[in-house]
CSV table of C-alpha atoms in Angstrom, one decimal:
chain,number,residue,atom,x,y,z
A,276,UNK,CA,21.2,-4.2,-4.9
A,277,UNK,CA,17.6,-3.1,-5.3
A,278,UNK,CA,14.6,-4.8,-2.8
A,279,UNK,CA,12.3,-6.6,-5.2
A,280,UNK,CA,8.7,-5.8,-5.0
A,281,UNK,CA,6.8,-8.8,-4.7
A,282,UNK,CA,3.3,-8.4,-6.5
A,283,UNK,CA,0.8,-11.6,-5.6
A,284,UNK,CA,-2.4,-11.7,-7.2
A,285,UNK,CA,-5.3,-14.4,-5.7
A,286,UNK,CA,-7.9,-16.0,-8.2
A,287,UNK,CA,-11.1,-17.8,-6.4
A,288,UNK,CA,-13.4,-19.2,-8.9
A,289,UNK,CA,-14.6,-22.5,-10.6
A,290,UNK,CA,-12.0,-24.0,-11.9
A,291,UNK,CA,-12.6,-24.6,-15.1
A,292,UNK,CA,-12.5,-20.7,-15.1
A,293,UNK,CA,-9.3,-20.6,-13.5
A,294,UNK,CA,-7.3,-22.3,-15.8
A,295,UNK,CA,-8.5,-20.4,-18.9
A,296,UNK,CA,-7.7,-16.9,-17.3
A,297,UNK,CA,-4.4,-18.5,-16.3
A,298,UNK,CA,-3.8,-19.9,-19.9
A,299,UNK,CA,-4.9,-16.3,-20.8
A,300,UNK,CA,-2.7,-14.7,-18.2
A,301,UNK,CA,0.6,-16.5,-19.7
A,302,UNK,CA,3.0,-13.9,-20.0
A,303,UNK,CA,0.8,-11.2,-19.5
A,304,UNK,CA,-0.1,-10.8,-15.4
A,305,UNK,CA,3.2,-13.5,-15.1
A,306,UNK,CA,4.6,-16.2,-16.3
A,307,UNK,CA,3.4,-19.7,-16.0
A,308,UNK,CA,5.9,-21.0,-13.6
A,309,UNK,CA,4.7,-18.0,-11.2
A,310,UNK,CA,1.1,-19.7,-11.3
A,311,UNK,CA,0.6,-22.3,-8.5
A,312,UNK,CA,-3.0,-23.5,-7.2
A,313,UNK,CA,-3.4,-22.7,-3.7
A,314,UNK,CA,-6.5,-25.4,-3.9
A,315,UNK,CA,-8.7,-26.7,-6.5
A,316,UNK,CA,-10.7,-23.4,-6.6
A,317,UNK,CA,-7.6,-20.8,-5.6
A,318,UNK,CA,-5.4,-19.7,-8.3
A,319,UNK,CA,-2.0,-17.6,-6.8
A,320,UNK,CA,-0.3,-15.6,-9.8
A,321,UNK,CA,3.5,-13.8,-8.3
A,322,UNK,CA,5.4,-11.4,-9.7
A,323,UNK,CA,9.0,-10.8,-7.6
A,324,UNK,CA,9.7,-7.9,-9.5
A,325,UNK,CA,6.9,-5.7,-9.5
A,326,UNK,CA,4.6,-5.6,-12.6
A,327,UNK,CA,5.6,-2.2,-14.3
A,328,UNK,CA,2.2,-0.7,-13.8
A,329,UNK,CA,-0.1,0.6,-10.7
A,330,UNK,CA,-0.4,-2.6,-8.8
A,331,UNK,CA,-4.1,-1.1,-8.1
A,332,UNK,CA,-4.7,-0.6,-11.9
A,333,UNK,CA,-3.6,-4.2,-12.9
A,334,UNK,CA,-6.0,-5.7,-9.9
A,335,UNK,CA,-8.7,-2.7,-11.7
A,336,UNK,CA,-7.7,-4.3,-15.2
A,337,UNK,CA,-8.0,-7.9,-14.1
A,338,UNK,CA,-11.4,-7.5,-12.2
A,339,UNK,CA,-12.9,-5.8,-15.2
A,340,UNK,CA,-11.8,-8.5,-17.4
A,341,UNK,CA,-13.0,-11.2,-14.8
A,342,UNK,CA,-15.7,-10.0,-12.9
A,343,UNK,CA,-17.1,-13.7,-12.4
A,344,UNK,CA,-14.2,-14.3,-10.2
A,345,UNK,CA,-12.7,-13.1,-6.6
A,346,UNK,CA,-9.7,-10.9,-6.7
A,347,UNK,CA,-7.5,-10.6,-3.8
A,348,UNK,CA,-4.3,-8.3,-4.5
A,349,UNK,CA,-1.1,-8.0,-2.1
A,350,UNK,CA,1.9,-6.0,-2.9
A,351,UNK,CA,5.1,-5.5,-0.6
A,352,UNK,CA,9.0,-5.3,-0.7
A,353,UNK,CA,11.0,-8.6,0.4
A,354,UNK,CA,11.3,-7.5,3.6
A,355,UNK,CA,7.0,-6.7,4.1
A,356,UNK,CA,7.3,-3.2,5.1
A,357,UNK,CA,4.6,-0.8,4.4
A,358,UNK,CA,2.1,-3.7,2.6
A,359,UNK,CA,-0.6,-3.0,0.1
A,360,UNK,CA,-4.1,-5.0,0.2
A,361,UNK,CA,-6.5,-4.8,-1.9
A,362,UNK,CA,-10.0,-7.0,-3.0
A,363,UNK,CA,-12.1,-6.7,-6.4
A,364,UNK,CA,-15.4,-8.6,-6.5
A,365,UNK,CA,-18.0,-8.2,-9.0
A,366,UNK,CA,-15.8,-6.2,-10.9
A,367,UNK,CA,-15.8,-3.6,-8.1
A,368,UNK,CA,-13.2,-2.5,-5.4
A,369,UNK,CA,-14.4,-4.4,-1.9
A,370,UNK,CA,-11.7,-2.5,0.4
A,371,UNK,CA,-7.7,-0.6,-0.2
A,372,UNK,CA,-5.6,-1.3,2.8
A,373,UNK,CA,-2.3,0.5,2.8
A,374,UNK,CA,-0.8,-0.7,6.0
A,375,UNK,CA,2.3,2.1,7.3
A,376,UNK,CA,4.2,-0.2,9.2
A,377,UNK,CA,5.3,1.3,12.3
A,378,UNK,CA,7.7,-0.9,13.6
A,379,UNK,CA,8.8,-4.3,12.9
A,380,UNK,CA,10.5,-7.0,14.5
A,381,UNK,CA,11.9,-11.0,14.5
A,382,UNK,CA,9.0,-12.5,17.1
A,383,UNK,CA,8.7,-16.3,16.4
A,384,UNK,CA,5.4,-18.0,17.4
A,385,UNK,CA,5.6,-20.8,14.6
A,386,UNK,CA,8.6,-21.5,12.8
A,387,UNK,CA,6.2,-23.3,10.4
A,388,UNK,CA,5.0,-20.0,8.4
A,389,UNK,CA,7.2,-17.6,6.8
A,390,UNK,CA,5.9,-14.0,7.5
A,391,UNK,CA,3.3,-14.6,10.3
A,392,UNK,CA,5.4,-16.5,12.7
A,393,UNK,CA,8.3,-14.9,12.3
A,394,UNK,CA,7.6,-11.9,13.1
A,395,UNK,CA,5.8,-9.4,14.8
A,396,UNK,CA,4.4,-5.8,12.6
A,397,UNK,CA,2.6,-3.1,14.2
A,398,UNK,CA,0.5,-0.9,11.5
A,399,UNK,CA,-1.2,2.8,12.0
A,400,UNK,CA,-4.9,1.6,12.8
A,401,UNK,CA,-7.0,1.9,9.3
A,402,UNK,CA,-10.9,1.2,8.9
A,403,UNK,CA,-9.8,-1.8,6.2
A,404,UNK,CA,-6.4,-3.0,8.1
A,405,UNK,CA,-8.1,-5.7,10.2
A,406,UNK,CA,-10.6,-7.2,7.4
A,407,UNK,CA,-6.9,-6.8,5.0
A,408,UNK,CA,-5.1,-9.0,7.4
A,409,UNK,CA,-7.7,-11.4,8.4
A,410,UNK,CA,-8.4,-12.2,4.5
A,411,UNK,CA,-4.6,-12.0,3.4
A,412,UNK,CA,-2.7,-13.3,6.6
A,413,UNK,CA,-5.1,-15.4,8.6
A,414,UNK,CA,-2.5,-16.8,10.3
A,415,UNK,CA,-1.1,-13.5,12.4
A,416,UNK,CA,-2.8,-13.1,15.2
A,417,UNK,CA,-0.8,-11.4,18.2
A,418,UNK,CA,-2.9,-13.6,20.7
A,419,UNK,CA,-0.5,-16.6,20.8
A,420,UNK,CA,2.1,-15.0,22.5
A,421,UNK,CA,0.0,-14.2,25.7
A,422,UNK,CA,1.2,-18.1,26.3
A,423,UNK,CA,5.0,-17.2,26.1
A,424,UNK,CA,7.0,-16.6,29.1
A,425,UNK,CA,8.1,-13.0,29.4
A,426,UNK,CA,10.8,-10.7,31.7
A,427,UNK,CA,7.3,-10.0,34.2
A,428,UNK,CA,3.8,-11.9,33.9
A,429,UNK,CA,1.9,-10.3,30.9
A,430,UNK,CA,4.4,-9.3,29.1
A,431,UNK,CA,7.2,-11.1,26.4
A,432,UNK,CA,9.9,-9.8,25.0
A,433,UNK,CA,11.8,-9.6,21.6
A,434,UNK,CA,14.9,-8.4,20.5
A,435,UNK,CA,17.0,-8.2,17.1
A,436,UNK,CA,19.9,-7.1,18.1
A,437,UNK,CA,19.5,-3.5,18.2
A,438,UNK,CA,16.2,-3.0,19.5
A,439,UNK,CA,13.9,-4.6,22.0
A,440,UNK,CA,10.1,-5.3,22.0
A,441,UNK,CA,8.3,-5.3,25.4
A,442,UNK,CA,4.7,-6.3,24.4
A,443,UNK,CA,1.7,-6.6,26.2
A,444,UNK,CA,-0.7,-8.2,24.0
A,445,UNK,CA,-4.0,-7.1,23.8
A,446,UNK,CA,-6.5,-8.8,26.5
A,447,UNK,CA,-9.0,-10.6,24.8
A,448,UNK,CA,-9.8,-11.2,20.8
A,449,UNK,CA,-11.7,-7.8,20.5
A,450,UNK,CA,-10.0,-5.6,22.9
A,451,UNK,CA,-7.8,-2.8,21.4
A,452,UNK,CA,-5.4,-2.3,24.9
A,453,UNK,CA,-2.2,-3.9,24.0
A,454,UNK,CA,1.0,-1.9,25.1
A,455,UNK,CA,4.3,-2.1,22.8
A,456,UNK,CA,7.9,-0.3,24.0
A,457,UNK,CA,10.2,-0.1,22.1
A,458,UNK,CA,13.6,0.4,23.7
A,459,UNK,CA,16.9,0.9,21.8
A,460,UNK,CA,19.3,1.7,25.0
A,461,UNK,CA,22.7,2.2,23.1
A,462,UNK,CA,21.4,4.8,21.6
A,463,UNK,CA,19.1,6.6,24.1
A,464,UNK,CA,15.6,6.2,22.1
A,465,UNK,CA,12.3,4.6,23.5
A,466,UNK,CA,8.8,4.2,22.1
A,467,UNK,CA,5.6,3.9,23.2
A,468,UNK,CA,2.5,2.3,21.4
A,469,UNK,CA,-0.8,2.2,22.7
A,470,UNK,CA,-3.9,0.9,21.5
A,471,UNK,CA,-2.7,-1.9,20.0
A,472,UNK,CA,-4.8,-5.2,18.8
A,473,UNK,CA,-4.2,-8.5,17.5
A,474,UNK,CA,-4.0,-7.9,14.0
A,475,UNK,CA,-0.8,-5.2,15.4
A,476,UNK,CA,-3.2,-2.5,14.5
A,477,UNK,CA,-1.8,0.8,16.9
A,478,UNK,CA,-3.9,3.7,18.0
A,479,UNK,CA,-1.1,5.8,19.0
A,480,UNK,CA,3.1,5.7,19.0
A,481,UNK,CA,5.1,8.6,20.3
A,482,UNK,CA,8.5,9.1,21.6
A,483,UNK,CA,8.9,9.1,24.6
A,484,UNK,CA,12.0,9.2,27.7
A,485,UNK,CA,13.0,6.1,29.0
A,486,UNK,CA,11.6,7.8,32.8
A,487,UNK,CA,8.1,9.0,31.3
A,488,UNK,CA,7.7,5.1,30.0
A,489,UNK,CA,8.4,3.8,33.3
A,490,UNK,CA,6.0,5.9,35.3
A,491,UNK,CA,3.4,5.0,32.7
A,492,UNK,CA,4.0,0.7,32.7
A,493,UNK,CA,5.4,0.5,36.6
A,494,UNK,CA,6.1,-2.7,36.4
A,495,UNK,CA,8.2,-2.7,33.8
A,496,UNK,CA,10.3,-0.3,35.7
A,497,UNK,CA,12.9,-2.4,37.6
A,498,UNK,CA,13.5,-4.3,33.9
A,499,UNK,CA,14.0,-0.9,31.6
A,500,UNK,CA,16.7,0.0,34.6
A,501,UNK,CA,18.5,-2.8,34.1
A,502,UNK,CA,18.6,-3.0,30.3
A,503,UNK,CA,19.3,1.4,30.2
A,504,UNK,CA,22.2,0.6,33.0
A,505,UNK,CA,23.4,-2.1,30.9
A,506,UNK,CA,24.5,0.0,27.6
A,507,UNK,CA,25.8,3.2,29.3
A,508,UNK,CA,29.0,2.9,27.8
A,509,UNK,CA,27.5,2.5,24.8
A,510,UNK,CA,25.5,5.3,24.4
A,511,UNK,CA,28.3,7.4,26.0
A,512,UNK,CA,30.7,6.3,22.6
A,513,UNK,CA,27.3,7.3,20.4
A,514,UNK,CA,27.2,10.6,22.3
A,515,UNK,CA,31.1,11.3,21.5
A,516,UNK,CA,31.0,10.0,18.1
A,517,UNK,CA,28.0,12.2,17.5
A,518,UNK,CA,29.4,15.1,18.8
A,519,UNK,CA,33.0,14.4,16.3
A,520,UNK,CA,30.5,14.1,13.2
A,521,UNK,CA,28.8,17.4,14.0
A,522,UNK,CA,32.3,19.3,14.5
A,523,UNK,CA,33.8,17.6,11.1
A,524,UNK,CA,30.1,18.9,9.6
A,525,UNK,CA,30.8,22.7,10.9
A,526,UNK,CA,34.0,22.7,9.2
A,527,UNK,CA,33.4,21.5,5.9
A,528,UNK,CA,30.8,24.1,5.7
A,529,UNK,CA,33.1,26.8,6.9
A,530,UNK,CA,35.6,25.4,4.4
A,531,UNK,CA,32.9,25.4,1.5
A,532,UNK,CA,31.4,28.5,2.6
A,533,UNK,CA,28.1,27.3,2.0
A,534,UNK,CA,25.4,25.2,3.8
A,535,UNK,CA,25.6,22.2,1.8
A,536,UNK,CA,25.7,19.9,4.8
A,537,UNK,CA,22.8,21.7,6.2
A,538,UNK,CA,20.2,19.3,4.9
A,539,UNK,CA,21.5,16.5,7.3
A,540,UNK,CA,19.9,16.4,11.3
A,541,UNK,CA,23.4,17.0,13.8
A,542,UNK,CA,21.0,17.2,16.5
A,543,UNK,CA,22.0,14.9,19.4
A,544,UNK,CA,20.3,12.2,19.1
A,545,UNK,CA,21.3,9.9,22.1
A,546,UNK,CA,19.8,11.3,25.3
């Protein structure tokens, strides 16, 4: 089954205006029952299936037609990775914000909202990405879960099932010195992030040994131990099923004669 694209398309004007560009709209940008108003001046136009054109173009198309009004364009798949941001005024482009998602992860802070509080997305840091999310999301903010209880004081942590989120959020409103690690034990991987803000803006994420994050966030040492120590049979399975799938890979190639397996990665990937 294919992840629908979900295209949204925000309308600020008078409204009197409003209604005859959505009247005009009909069928066209999407249909009527896609239209809500957000308020009395805030038209909302979705499309859950893309819109079959540049999703920059249309927002280009609708501006030049409507240059009286604010245009604020979002475009993502279902599950919000790797968003698109965009805002027309005047008729011309205010900002683009691609956001590359760098990791993502199930963080409640208020079961109220649908993206913002369920959730918790770190972005490569962009010049746009902060006045993007502050316009589009206003309602993500990082901040709040300074007030959550965490494994040490400082920091809270998240996991989904597979991976886990040890987060220090960033000190104060403005400060861009958050720490993220991201540790997936059962199968030997750890991340760092660094640089982080409140809009989950990063500076810097590498890979990095479960021993070089320790040394670099102490005291989150004695906690790392215990959840690495924990999954040590686990990762020793990955490690033996790894090495079965690179022998079964070496001889279907000797087999074939050929490299066509090649183009997949049999390097070990559990440490």
């Amino acid at each position: 089954m294919a992840t629908p694209v979900i295209t949204i398309f925000t309308l600020t004007g008078p409204q009197d205006r409003l209604r005859q560009i959505a009247r005009a709209r009909a069928y066209r940008t999407c249909a009527p029952e896609h239209m809500k108003w957000e308020d009395e001046t805030t038209l909302v136009m979705t499309l859950e299936s893309g819109i079959g054109t540049s999703f920059l173009g249309h927002g280009m198309g609708l501006s030049d037609e409507y240059p009286d009004v604010s245009i604020r364009g979002m475009e993502y798949f279902d599950c919000f990775d790797n968003p698109a941001f965009a805002k027309w005024q005047g008729g011309q482009l205010v900002y683009e914000a691609d956001l590359i998602t760098v990791f993502g992860i199930l963080f409640p802070t208020d079961v109220t909202k649908d993206w913002p509080g369920c959730s918790a997305s770190f972005w490569h840091r962009s010049p746009p990405l902060a006045t993007a999310i502050a316009e589009n999301c206003p309602h993500f903010d990082l901040m709040p879960l300074r007030q959550l209880a965490g494994p040490i004081p400082g920091w809270v942590e998240r996991t989904d099932g597979f991976a886990t989120l040890f987060l220090r959020p960033p000190s104060t409103p403005d400060a861009q010195d958050g720490i993220g690690v991201i540790l997936c034990p059962e199968i030997g991987r750890s991340t760092l992030l660094t640089g982080i803000d409140r809009f989950g803006a990063v500076t810097r994420f590498r890979r990095q040994s479960y021993g070089q994050i320790s040394a670099q966030c102490p005291e989150l040492c004695a906690v790392l131990r215990d959840r690495w120590k924990a999954s040590e049979k686990k990762r020793r399975k990955a490690r033996q099923e790894q090495k079965v799938l690179r022998r079964r890979l070496k001889k279907a190639e000797q087999e074939r004669g050929d490299n066509v397996f090649s183009f997949l990665d049999t390097d070990t990937w559990v440490m």
